[in-house]
PDB file of C-alpha atoms in Angstrom:
ATOM      1  CA  MET A 296       1.999 -20.067 -14.851  1.00 70.00           C
ATOM      2  CA  PRO A 297       1.524 -22.797 -12.238  1.00 81.00           C
ATOM      3  CA  LEU A 298       4.441 -24.846 -10.946  1.00 80.00           C
ATOM      4  CA  SER A 299       4.845 -28.480 -11.904  1.00 86.00           C
ATOM      5  CA  GLU A 300       4.719 -31.176  -9.231  1.00 86.00           C
ATOM      6  CA  ASP A 301       8.489 -31.589  -9.419  1.00 86.00           C
ATOM      7  CA  GLU A 302       9.016 -27.854  -8.931  1.00 85.00           C
ATOM      8  CA  LYS A 303       6.570 -27.803  -6.015  1.00 86.00           C
ATOM      9  CA  SER A 304       8.309 -30.708  -4.295  1.00 87.00           C
ATOM     10  CA  ARG A 305      11.712 -29.100  -4.856  1.00 87.00           C
ATOM     11  CA  LEU A 306      10.429 -25.815  -3.423  1.00 84.00           C
ATOM     12  CA  ASP A 307       9.054 -27.640  -0.379  1.00 86.00           C
ATOM     13  CA  GLU A 308      12.435 -29.355   0.115  1.00 87.00           C
ATOM     14  CA  ILE A 309      14.210 -25.986   0.008  1.00 86.00           C
ATOM     15  CA  ALA A 310      11.712 -24.479   2.465  1.00 84.00           C
ATOM     16  CA  ALA A 311      12.126 -27.434   4.857  1.00 85.00           C
ATOM     17  CA  HIS A 312      15.907 -27.124   4.653  1.00 86.00           C
ATOM     18  CA  VAL A 313      15.789 -23.387   5.384  1.00 83.00           C
ATOM     19  CA  ARG A 314      13.404 -23.964   8.305  1.00 84.00           C
ATOM     20  CA  ALA A 315      15.772 -26.564   9.748  1.00 87.00           C
ATOM     21  CA  THR A 316      19.026 -24.646   9.252  1.00 87.00           C
ATOM     22  CA  ASP A 317      18.044 -21.005   9.853  1.00 83.00           C
ATOM     23  CA  PRO A 318      15.002 -20.562  12.122  1.00 80.00           C
ATOM     24  CA  ASP A 319      15.848 -16.887  12.736  1.00 81.00           C
ATOM     25  CA  PHE A 320      15.507 -16.148   9.025  1.00 78.00           C
ATOM     26  CA  VAL A 321      12.160 -17.961   8.924  1.00 77.00           C
ATOM     27  CA  GLN A 322      10.964 -15.958  11.935  1.00 76.00           C
ATOM     28  CA  ARG A 323      11.923 -12.680  10.237  1.00 74.00           C
ATOM     29  CA  LEU A 324       9.973 -13.738   7.145  1.00 73.00           C
ATOM     30  CA  ARG A 325       6.917 -14.566   9.236  1.00 71.00           C
ATOM     31  CA  VAL A 326       7.094 -11.169  10.925  1.00 62.00           C
ATOM     32  CA  ALA A 327       7.354  -9.442   7.531  1.00 57.00           C
ATOM     33  CA  GLY A 328       4.173 -11.073   6.207  1.00 53.00           C
ATOM     34  CA  PRO A 329       2.302 -14.298   5.556  1.00 54.00           C
ATOM     35  CA  GLU A 330       3.839 -16.939   3.355  1.00 49.00           C
ATOM     36  CA  ARG A 331       2.593 -16.412  -0.181  1.00 51.00           C
ATOM     37  CA  HIS A 332       2.203 -20.077  -1.129  1.00 50.00           C
ATOM     38  CA  ASP A 333       0.075 -20.756   1.986  1.00 47.00           C
ATOM     39  CA  HIS A 334      -2.409 -18.015   1.103  1.00 46.00           C
ATOM     40  CA  PRO A 335      -5.790 -19.612   0.307  1.00 47.00           C
ATOM     41  CA  THR A 336      -6.414 -17.525  -2.803  1.00 47.00           C
ATOM     42  CA  SER A 337      -2.906 -17.683  -4.239  1.00 47.00           C
ATOM     43  CA  ALA A 338      -3.540 -20.917  -6.145  1.00 50.00           C
ATOM     44  CA  ALA A 339      -6.672 -19.587  -7.823  1.00 54.00           C
ATOM     45  CA  ALA A 340      -5.458 -16.033  -8.431  1.00 55.00           C
ATOM     46  CA  PRO A 341      -3.522 -15.173 -11.596  1.00 60.00           C
ATOM     47  CA  VAL A 342       0.112 -14.193 -11.251  1.00 61.00           C
ATOM     48  CA  GLY A 343      -0.448 -10.446 -11.750  1.00 65.00           C
ATOM     49  CA  ALA A 344      -3.591 -10.247  -9.595  1.00 71.00           C
ATOM     50  CA  VAL A 345      -3.827  -7.444  -7.039  1.00 74.00           C
ATOM     51  CA  ASP A 346      -5.502  -7.970  -3.682  1.00 81.00           C
ATOM     52  CA  PRO A 347      -8.436  -5.491  -3.560  1.00 82.00           C
ATOM     53  CA  VAL A 348      -8.079  -4.867   0.187  1.00 83.00           C
ATOM     54  CA  ARG A 349      -4.382  -4.107  -0.200  1.00 86.00           C
ATOM     55  CA  GLN A 350      -5.099  -1.840  -3.168  1.00 87.00           C
ATOM     56  CA  TYR A 351      -7.819  -0.026  -1.184  1.00 87.00           C
ATOM     57  CA  ASN A 352      -5.520   0.475   1.813  1.00 88.00           C
ATOM     58  CA  ARG A 353      -2.670   1.671  -0.402  1.00 90.00           C
ATOM     59  CA  ARG A 354      -4.838   4.259  -2.170  1.00 90.00           C
ATOM     60  CA  LEU A 355      -6.349   5.449   1.098  1.00 91.00           C
ATOM     61  CA  LEU A 356      -2.885   5.843   2.616  1.00 93.00           C
ATOM     62  CA  LEU A 357      -1.653   7.700  -0.476  1.00 93.00           C
ATOM     63  CA  LEU A 358      -4.588  10.125  -0.435  1.00 92.00           C
ATOM     64  CA  SER A 359      -4.252  10.692   3.307  1.00 93.00           C
ATOM     65  CA  GLY A 360      -0.537  11.398   2.930  1.00 94.00           C
ATOM     66  CA  LEU A 361      -1.209  13.790   0.066  1.00 94.00           C
ATOM     67  CA  LEU A 362      -3.796  15.589   2.192  1.00 93.00           C
ATOM     68  CA  PHE A 363      -1.263  15.929   5.024  1.00 95.00           C
ATOM     69  CA  VAL A 364       1.364  17.341   2.660  1.00 94.00           C
ATOM     70  CA  SER A 365      -1.082  19.786   1.094  1.00 94.00           C
ATOM     71  CA  VAL A 366      -2.309  21.099   4.459  1.00 94.00           C
ATOM     72  CA  SER A 367       1.323  21.465   5.555  1.00 95.00           C
ATOM     73  CA  LEU A 368       2.106  23.449   2.391  1.00 94.00           C
ATOM     74  CA  PHE A 369      -0.914  25.641   2.979  1.00 94.00           C
ATOM     75  CA  SER A 370      -0.110  26.396   6.624  1.00 94.00           C
ATOM     76  CA  ASN A 371       3.611  26.918   6.006  1.00 93.00           C
ATOM     77  CA  GLY A 372       2.846  29.185   3.067  1.00 92.00           C
ATOM     78  CA  LEU A 373       0.491  31.267   5.183  1.00 90.00           C
ATOM     79  CA  SER A 374       3.061  31.625   7.946  1.00 91.00           C
ATOM     80  CA  ALA A 375       5.782  32.604   5.444  1.00 90.00           C
ATOM     81  CA  ALA A 376       3.649  35.072   3.495  1.00 87.00           C
ATOM     82  CA  HIS A 377       4.846  38.682   3.717  1.00 85.00           C
ATOM     83  CA  GLY A 378       2.555  40.744   1.580  1.00 81.00           C
ATOM     84  CA  LEU A 379       0.206  39.950  -1.264  1.00 80.00           C
ATOM     85  CA  ILE A 380       2.915  38.923  -3.729  1.00 83.00           C
ATOM     86  CA  SER A 381       5.518  36.732  -2.096  1.00 88.00           C
ATOM     87  CA  LEU A 382       6.787  33.187  -2.260  1.00 91.00           C
ATOM     88  CA  GLY A 383       4.849  32.313   0.911  1.00 91.00           C
ATOM     89  CA  THR A 384       1.614  33.496  -0.688  1.00 92.00           C
ATOM     90  CA  LEU A 385       2.244  31.405  -3.789  1.00 92.00           C
ATOM     91  CA  VAL A 386       3.003  28.343  -1.653  1.00 92.00           C
ATOM     92  CA  ALA A 387      -0.166  28.953   0.384  1.00 93.00           C
ATOM     93  CA  ILE A 388      -2.260  29.223  -2.792  1.00 94.00           C
ATOM     94  CA  ALA A 389      -0.721  26.030  -4.205  1.00 94.00           C
ATOM     95  CA  GLY A 390      -1.296  24.271  -0.866  1.00 95.00           C
ATOM     96  CA  GLY A 391      -4.905  25.457  -0.733  1.00 94.00           C
ATOM     97  CA  VAL A 392      -5.621  24.260  -4.269  1.00 96.00           C
ATOM     98  CA  LEU A 393      -3.930  20.929  -3.563  1.00 95.00           C
ATOM     99  CA  THR A 394      -5.879  20.587  -0.301  1.00 95.00           C
ATOM    100  CA  GLY A 395      -9.185  21.161  -2.086  1.00 95.00           C
ATOM    101  CA  TRP A 396      -8.308  18.746  -4.882  1.00 95.00           C
ATOM    102  CA  THR A 397      -7.121  16.053  -2.475  1.00 94.00           C
ATOM    103  CA  THR A 398     -10.224  16.447  -0.306  1.00 93.00           C
ATOM    104  CA  LEU A 399     -12.413  16.053  -3.375  1.00 94.00           C
ATOM    105  CA  LEU A 400     -10.523  12.915  -4.427  1.00 92.00           C
ATOM    106  CA  LEU A 401     -10.733  11.481  -0.909  1.00 91.00           C
ATOM    107  CA  VAL A 402     -14.486  12.093  -0.662  1.00 91.00           C
ATOM    108  CA  ARG A 403     -15.082  10.556  -4.110  1.00 91.00           C
ATOM    109  CA  PHE A 404     -12.901   7.565  -3.210  1.00 89.00           C
ATOM    110  CA  ARG A 405     -14.753   6.975   0.056  1.00 87.00           C
ATOM    111  CA  ARG A 406     -18.151   7.267  -1.672  1.00 87.00           C
ATOM    112  CA  ALA A 407     -17.106   4.793  -4.344  1.00 86.00           C
ATOM    113  CA  HIS A 408     -16.047   2.326  -1.632  1.00 82.00           C
ATOM    114  CA  ARG A 409     -18.794   2.692   0.964  1.00 78.00           C
ATOM    115  CA  THR A 410     -18.024  -0.794   2.182  1.00 67.00           C
ATOM    116  CA  ARG A 411     -14.442  -1.897   2.460  1.00 58.00           C
ATOM    117  CA  PRO A 412     -13.593  -4.632  -0.057  1.00 56.00           C
ATOM    118  CA  ALA A 413     -13.497  -8.118   1.449  1.00 55.00           C
TER     119      ALA A 413
END
């Protein structure tokens, strides 16, 4: 739902007041990320829209983290295994299965997005 002109002007007044009274706060906001209302696509994008580049990066980071955790489980399970039936062996098997599954997901994800979304 777009803002009315009165709401926009009031928001601009608040932003100007904050910039004038607390420049340190404004600097921290700028370091944290770009201002949302200055983004060129924010006016045209619906409220619940997700940036495809951000979504791509988030999924890639999630899959990479899951791959790291699964390889860690696998290697720690192998080092803790004492015999064929032990907790270390079960952890190593679970880590190996999770590593294979995560690798498959990562390869499929990268093939589906051969070019990074713009």
